[in-house]
Coordinates of C-alpha atoms and ligand atoms in Angstrom, one line a residue:
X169 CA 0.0 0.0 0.0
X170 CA 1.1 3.1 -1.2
X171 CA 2.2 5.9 2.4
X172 CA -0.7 7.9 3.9
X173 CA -1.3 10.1 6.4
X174 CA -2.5 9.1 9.5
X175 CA -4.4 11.6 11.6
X176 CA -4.5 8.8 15.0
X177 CA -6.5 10.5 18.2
X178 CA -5.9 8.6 21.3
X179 CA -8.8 8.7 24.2
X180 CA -8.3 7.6 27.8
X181 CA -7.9 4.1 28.3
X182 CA -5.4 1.4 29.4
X183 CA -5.6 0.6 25.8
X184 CA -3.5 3.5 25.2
X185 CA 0.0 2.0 25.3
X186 CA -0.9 -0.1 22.6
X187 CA -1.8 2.9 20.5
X188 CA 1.7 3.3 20.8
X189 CA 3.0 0.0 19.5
X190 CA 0.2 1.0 17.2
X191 CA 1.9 4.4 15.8
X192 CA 5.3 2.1 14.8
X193 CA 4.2 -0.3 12.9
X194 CA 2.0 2.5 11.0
X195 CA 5.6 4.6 11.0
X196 CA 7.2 0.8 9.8
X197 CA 4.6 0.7 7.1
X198 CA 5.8 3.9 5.6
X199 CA 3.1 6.1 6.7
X200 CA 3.3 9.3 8.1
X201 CA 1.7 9.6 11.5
X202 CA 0.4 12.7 13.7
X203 CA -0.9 11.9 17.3
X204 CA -3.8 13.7 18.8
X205 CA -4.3 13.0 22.1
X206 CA -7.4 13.4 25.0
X207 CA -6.3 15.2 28.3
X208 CA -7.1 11.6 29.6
X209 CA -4.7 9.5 27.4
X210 CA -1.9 11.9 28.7
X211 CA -2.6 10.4 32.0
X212 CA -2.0 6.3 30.6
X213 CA 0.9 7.3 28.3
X214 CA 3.0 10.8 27.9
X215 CA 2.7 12.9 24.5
X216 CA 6.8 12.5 24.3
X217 CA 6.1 8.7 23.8
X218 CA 3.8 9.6 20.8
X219 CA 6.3 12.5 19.3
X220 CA 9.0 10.3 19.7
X221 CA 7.2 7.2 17.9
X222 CA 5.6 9.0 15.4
X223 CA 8.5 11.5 14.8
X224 CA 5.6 14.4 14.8
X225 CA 4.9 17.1 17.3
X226 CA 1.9 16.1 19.6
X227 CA -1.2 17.5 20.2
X228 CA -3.7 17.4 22.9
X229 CA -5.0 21.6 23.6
X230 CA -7.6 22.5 21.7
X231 CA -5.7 25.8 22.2
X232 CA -2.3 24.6 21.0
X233 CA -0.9 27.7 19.3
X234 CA 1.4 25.9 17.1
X235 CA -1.1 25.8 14.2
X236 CA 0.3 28.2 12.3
X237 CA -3.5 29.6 12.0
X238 CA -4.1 28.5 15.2
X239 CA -6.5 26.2 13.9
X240 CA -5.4 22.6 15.1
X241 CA -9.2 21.5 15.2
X242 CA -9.6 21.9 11.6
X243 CA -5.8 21.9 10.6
X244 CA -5.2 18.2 11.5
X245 CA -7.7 16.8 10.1
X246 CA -7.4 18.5 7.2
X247 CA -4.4 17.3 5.7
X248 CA -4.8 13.5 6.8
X249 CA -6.4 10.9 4.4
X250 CA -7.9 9.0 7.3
X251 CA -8.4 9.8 11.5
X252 CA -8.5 7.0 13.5
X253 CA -8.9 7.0 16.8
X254 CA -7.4 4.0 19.0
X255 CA -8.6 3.4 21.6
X256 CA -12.1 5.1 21.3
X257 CA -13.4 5.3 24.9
X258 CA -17.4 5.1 25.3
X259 CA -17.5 9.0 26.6
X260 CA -15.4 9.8 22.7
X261 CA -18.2 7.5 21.0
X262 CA -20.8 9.2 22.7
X263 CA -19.6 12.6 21.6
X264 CA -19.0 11.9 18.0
X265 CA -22.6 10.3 17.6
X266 CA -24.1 13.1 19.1
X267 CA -21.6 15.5 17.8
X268 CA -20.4 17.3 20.8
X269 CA -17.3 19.0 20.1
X270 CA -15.5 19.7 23.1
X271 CA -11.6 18.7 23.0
X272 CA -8.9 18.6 20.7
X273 CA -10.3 15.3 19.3
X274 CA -14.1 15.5 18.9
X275 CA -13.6 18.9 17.6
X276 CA -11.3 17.1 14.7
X277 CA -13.3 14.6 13.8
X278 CA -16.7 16.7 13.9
X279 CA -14.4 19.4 11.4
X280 CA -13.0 16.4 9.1
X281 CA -13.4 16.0 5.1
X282 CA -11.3 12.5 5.7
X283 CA -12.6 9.1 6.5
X284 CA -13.2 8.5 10.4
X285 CA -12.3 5.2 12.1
X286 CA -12.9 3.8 15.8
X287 CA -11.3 1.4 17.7
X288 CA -13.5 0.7 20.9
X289 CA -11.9 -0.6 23.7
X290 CA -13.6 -0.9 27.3
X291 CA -15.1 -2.9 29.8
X292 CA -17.3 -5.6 28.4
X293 CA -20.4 -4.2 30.3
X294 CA -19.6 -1.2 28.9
X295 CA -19.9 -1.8 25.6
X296 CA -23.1 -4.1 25.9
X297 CA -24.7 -0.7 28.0
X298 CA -27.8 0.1 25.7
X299 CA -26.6 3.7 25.6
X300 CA -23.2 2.6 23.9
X301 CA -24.7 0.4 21.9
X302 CA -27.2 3.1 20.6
X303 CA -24.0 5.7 20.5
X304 CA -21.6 2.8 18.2
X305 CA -25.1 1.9 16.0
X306 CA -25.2 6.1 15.1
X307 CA -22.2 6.3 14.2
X308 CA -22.3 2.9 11.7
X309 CA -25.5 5.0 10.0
X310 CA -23.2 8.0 9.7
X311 CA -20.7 6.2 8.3
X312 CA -18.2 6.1 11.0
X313 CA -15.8 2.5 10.6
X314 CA -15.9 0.7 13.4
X315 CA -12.9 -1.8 13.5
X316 CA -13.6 -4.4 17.0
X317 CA -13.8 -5.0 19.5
X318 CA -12.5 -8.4 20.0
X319 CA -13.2 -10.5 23.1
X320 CA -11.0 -11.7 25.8
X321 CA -9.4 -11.6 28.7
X322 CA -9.6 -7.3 29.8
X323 CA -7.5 -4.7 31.9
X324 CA -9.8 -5.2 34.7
X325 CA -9.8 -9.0 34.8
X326 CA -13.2 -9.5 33.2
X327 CA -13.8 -11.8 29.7
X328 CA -15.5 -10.6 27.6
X329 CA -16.1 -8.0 24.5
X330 CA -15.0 -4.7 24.3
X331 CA -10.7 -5.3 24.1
X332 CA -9.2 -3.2 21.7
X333 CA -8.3 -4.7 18.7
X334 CA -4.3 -5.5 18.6
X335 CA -2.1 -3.3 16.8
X336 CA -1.3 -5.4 13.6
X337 CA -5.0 -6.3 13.5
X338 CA -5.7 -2.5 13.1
X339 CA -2.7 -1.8 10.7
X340 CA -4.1 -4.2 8.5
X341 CA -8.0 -3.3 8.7
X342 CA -6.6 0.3 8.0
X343 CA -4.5 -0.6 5.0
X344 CA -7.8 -2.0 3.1
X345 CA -9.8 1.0 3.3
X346 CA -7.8 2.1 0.7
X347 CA -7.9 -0.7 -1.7
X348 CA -9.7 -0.6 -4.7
X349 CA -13.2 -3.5 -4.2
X350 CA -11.9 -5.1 -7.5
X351 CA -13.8 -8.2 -6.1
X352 CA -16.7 -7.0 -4.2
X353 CA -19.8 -9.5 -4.0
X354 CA -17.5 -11.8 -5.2
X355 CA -16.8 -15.4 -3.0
X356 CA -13.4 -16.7 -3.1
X357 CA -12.5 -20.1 -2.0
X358 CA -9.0 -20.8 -1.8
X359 CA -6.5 -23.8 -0.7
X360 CA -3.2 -22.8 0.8
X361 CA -0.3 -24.3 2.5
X362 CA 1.1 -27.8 2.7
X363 CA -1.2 -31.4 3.4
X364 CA 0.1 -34.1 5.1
X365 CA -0.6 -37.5 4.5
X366 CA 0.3 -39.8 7.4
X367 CA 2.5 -42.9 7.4
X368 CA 1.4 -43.9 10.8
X369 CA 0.3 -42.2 14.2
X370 CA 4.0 -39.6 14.2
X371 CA 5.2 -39.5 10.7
X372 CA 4.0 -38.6 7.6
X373 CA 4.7 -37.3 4.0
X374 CA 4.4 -33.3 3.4
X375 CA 5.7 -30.8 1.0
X376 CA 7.3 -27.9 1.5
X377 CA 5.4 -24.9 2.0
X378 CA 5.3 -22.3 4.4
X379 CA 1.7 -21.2 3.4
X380 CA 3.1 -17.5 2.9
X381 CA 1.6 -17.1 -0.8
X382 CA -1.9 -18.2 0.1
X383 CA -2.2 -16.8 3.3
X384 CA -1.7 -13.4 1.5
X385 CA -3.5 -13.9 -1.1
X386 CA -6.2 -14.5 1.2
X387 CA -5.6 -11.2 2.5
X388 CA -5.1 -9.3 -0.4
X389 CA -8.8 -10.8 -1.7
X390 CA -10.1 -10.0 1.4
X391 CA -8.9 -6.6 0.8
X392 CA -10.5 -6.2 -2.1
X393 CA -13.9 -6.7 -1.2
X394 CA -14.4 -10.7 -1.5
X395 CA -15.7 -13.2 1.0
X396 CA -12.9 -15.7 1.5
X397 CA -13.0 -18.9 2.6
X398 CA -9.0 -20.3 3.2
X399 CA -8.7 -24.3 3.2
X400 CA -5.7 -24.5 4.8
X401 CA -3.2 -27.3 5.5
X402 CA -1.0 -26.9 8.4
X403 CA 1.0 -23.8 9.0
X404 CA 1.9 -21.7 11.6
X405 CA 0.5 -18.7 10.2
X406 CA -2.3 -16.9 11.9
X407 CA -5.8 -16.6 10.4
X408 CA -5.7 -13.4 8.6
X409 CA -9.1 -10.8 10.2
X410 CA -11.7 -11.5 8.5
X411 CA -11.0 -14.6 6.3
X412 CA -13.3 -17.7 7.0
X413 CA -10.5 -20.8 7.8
X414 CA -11.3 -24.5 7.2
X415 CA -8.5 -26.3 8.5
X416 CA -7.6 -29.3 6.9
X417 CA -4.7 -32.3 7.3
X418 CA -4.9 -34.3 4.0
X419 CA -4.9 -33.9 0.4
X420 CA -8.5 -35.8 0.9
X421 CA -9.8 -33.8 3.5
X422 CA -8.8 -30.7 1.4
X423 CA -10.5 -31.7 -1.7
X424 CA -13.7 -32.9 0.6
X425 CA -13.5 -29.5 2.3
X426 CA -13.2 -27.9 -1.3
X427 CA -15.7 -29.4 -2.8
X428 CA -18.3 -28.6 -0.6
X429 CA -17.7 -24.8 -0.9
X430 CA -16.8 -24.8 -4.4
X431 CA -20.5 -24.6 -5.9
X432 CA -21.0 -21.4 -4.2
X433 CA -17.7 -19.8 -5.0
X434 CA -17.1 -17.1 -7.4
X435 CA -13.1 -17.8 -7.9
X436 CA -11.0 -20.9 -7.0
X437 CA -7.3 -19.9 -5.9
X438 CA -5.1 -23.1 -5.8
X439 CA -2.2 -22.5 -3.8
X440 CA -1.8 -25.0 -2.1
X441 CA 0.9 -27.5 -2.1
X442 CA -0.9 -30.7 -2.0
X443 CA 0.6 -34.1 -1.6
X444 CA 0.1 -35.8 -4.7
X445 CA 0.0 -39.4 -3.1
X446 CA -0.7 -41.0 0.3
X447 CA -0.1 -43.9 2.3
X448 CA -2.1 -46.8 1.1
X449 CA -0.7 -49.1 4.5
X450 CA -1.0 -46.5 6.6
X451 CA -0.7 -47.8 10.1
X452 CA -2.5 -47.1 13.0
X453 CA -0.2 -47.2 15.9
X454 CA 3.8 -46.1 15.9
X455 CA 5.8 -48.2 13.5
X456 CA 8.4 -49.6 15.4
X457 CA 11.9 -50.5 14.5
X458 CA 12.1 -54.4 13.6
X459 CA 14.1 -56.8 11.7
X460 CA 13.4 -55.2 8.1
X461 CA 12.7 -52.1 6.6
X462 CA 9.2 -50.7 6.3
X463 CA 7.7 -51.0 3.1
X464 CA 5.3 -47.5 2.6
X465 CA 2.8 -48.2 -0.7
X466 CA 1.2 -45.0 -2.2
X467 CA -1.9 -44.0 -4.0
X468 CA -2.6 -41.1 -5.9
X469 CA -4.5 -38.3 -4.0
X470 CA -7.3 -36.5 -6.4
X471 CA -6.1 -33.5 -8.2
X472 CA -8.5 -30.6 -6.3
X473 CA -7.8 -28.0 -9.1
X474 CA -8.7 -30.2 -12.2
X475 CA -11.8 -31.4 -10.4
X476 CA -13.1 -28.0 -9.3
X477 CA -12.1 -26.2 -13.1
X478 CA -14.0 -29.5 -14.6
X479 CA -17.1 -28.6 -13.0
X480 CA -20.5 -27.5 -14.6
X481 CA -20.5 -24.6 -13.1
X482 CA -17.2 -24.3 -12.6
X483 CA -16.0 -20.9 -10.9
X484 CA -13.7 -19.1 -12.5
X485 CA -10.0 -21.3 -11.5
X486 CA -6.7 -19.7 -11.3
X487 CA -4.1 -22.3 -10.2
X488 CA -0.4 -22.4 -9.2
X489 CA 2.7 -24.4 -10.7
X490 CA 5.6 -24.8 -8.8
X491 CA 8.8 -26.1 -11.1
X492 CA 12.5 -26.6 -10.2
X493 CA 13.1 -25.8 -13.9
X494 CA 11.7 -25.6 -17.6
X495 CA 9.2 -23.1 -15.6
X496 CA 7.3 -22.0 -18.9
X497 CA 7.0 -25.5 -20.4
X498 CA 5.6 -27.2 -17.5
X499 CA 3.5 -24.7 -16.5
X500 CA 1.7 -24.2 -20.1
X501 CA 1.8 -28.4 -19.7
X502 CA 0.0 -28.0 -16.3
X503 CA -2.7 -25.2 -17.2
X504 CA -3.5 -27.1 -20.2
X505 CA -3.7 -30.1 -18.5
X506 CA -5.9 -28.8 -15.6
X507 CA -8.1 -26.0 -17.9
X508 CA -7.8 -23.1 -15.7
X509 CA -7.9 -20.0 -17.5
X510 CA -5.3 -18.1 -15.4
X511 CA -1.8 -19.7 -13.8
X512 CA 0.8 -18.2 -11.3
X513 CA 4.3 -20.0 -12.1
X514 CA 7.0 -20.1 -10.3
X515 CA 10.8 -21.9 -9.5
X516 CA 10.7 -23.3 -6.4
X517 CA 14.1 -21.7 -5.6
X518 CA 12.7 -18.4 -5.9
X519 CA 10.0 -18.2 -3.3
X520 CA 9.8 -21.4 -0.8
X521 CA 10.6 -19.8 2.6
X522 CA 10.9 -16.5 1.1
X523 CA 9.2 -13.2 1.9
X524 CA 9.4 -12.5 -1.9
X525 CA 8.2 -14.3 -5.5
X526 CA 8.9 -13.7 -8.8
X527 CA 6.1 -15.4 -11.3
X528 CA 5.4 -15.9 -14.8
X529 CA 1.6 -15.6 -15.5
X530 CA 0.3 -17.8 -18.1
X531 CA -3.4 -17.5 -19.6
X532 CA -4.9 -18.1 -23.1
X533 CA -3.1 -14.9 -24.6
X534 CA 0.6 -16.3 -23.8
X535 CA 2.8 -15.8 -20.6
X536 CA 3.6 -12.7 -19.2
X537 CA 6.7 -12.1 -16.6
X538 CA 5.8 -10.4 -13.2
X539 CA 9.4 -8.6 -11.1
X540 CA 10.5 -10.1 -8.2
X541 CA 8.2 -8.6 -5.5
X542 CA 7.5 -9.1 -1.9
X543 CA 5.1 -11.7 -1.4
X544 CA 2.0 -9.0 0.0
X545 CA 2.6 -7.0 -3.0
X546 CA 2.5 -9.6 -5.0
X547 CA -0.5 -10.7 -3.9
X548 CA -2.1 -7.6 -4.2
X549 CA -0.8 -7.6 -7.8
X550 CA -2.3 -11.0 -8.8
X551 CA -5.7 -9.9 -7.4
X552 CA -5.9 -7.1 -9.9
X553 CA -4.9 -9.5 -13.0
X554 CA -7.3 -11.9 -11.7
X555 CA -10.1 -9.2 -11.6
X556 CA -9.2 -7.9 -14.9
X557 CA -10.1 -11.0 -16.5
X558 CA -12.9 -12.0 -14.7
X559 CA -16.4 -12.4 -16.6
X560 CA -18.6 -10.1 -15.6
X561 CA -20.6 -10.9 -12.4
Ligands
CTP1 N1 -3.2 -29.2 -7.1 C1 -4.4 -29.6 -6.5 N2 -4.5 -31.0 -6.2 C2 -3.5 -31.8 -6.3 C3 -2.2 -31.4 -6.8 C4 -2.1 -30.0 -7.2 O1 -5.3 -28.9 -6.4 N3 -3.6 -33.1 -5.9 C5 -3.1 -27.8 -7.5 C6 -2.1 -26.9 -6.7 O2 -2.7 -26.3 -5.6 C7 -1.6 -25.9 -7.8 C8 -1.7 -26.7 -9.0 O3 -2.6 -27.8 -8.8 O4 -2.6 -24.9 -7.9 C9 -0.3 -27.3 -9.5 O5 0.3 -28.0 -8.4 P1 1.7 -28.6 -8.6 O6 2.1 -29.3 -7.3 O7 2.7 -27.6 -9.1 O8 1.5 -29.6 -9.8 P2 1.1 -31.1 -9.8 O9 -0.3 -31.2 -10.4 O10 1.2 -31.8 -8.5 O11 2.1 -31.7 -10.9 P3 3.7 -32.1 -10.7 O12 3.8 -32.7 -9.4 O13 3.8 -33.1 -11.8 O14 4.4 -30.9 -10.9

């Protein structure tokens, strides 16, 4: 995503320090970042915390005079492409609702031409009060993003909802308000990550694959609008916000979990690398070590991409090829082979473990070579050539 500026108004609550883990990642991610703050936050964390985070002076008077017009309640806001304010305690959502403008930040976000965002984060009875309820449902009709809150375990020992929403959680919610719904209305269903097919109770066969690809493909989907569901094998990778996950062990379970989704999907993503065979003599308890050598017998494992893309009603199937070499000639074998209209090649060398790719696309027209790009970026790159050769929904 290309830098912004961040307009970020923090409120009085213990969720203020991580409003300041907050501000670095945004500062990590390139953006520019200018902290307004409520007479209340100063008392959780100090303004020199925020200026020396977000590299920007601070501001928390309403009669701050370092506006140059002495306008900071219009200035602020002014210049930033979006305000967020993280945490938003339930007195700041009851002002903006009802539009009471009396500090630094209610005055900014009544004065705004920018997008406004809230990130609630209070006591679980709290946030289920009627009133605040009524207050967050206002704001929603005026067209205030509300991003959380989550549940869990809360500053005053409670369970329940009403945490703020963690810091990378934000980043990324914030980071897709600016990308273009390319696939809006449209459902994606999408394998990603290894399978493994057991040998007996502790060992099995996998491939290697970190699940890096598919997990931000997922993301970069998401991003653009589309319900995703991810069938995932194992990884280690968290399930990115607001991405449906299915997890899955084996090649079979994948293509049973596939197949059950796939009639209602818009766009099949094959990322995943499956196991192409499994243990026939798969054993149920641990093999142990005996006079002669085990003997494993494999059967093939179905092919999920070839049996969604040979559908009826097939969705509209974009799948992956990973080659050690003669990258364009297998891969133009493979999308043949499989009849999907769109495939993402790529060595293996270039990307397994990697943050970063570098693909060849291959669709009816011919192959067309992508740079070397980090593997988020990429992502968000494939999504666009996927949307540009959708059919029309
Ligand atoms: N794929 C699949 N089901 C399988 C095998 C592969 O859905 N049983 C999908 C992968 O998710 C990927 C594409 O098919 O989108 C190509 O996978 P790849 O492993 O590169 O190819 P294979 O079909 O396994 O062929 P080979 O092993 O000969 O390279």
């Amino acid at each position: 995503m290309s830098a912004r500026r961040i307009l970020l108004g923090v409120t009085g609550g213990v969720a203020a320090y991580k409003a300041a883990e907050f501000t670095r990642l945004l500062v990590k991610a390139g953006h520019t970042v200018e902290v307004v703050m409520t007479e209340a936050a100063t008392r959780f964390v100090t303004p020199v915390t925020f200026q020396a985070l977000s590299g920007n002076a601070v501001y928390a008077d309403l009669w701050d005079p370092r506006p140059h017009n002495a306008m900071a309640h219009i200035e602020l806001s002014r210049r930033a492409d979006v305000f967020i304010i993280a945490p938003a305690t339930a007195n700041t959502l009851y002002k903006l609702a009802h539009g009471v403008s009396d500090d630094l930040i209610s005055t900014l976000a009544a004065a705004r031409t920018c997008p406004l965002v809230v990130a609630p984060a209070m006591n679980r009875q709290m946030w289920a009060n009627p009133a605040n309820q009524r207050n967050v449902a206002q704001l929603r009709a005026d067209g205030v993003q509300v991003f959380g809150p989550a549940s869990g375990e809360q500053a005053c020992g409670e369970v329940g909802e009403g945490r703020m929403l963690e810091p990378e959680q934000l980043l990324e919610r914030l980071e897709a308000l600016f990308v273009p719904q390319r696939l809006a209305g449209r459902k994606v269903l999408m394998t990603a990550g290894p399978t493994f097919e057991p040998i007996d109770a502790v060992r099995g066969i996998t491939n290697i694959s970190s699940g890096k690809m598919g997990y931000a493909l997922a993301r970069a989907c998401r991003n653009a609008g589309a319900e995703v569901t991810l069938v995932s094998g194992p990884t280690g990778l968290p399930c990115p916000e607001g991405v449906q996950r299915l997890d899955v062990g084996t090649a079979r379970e994948m293509y049973d979990a596939v197949l059950r989704h796939a009639g209602s999907a818009d766009i099949f993503i094959g990322v995943a690398a499956v196991a192409d065979y499994r243990v026939r003599n798969r054993a149920e308890h641990k093999l142990k070590k005996g006079d002669s050598v085990p003997v494993i017998e494999l059967e093939e494992n179905p092919d999920i991409l070839a049996t969604v893309a040979s559908l009826p009603a097939a969705p509209f199937c974009v799948g992956f090829a990973a080659e050690s070499r003669n990258l364009l000639e297998y891969a133009d074998a493979k999308r043949r082979r499989k009849k999907v209209p769109l495939l993402v090649a790529n060595l293996v060398q270039k990307a397994m473990g990697r943050d970063t790719n570098e693909v060849l696309l291959l669709d009816d027209a011919g192959s067309h070579a992508l740079p070397e790009m980090d593997k988020q970026a990429l992502a968000a790159r494939l999504v666009e050539e996927l949307a540009a050769r959708l059919p029309p929904a």
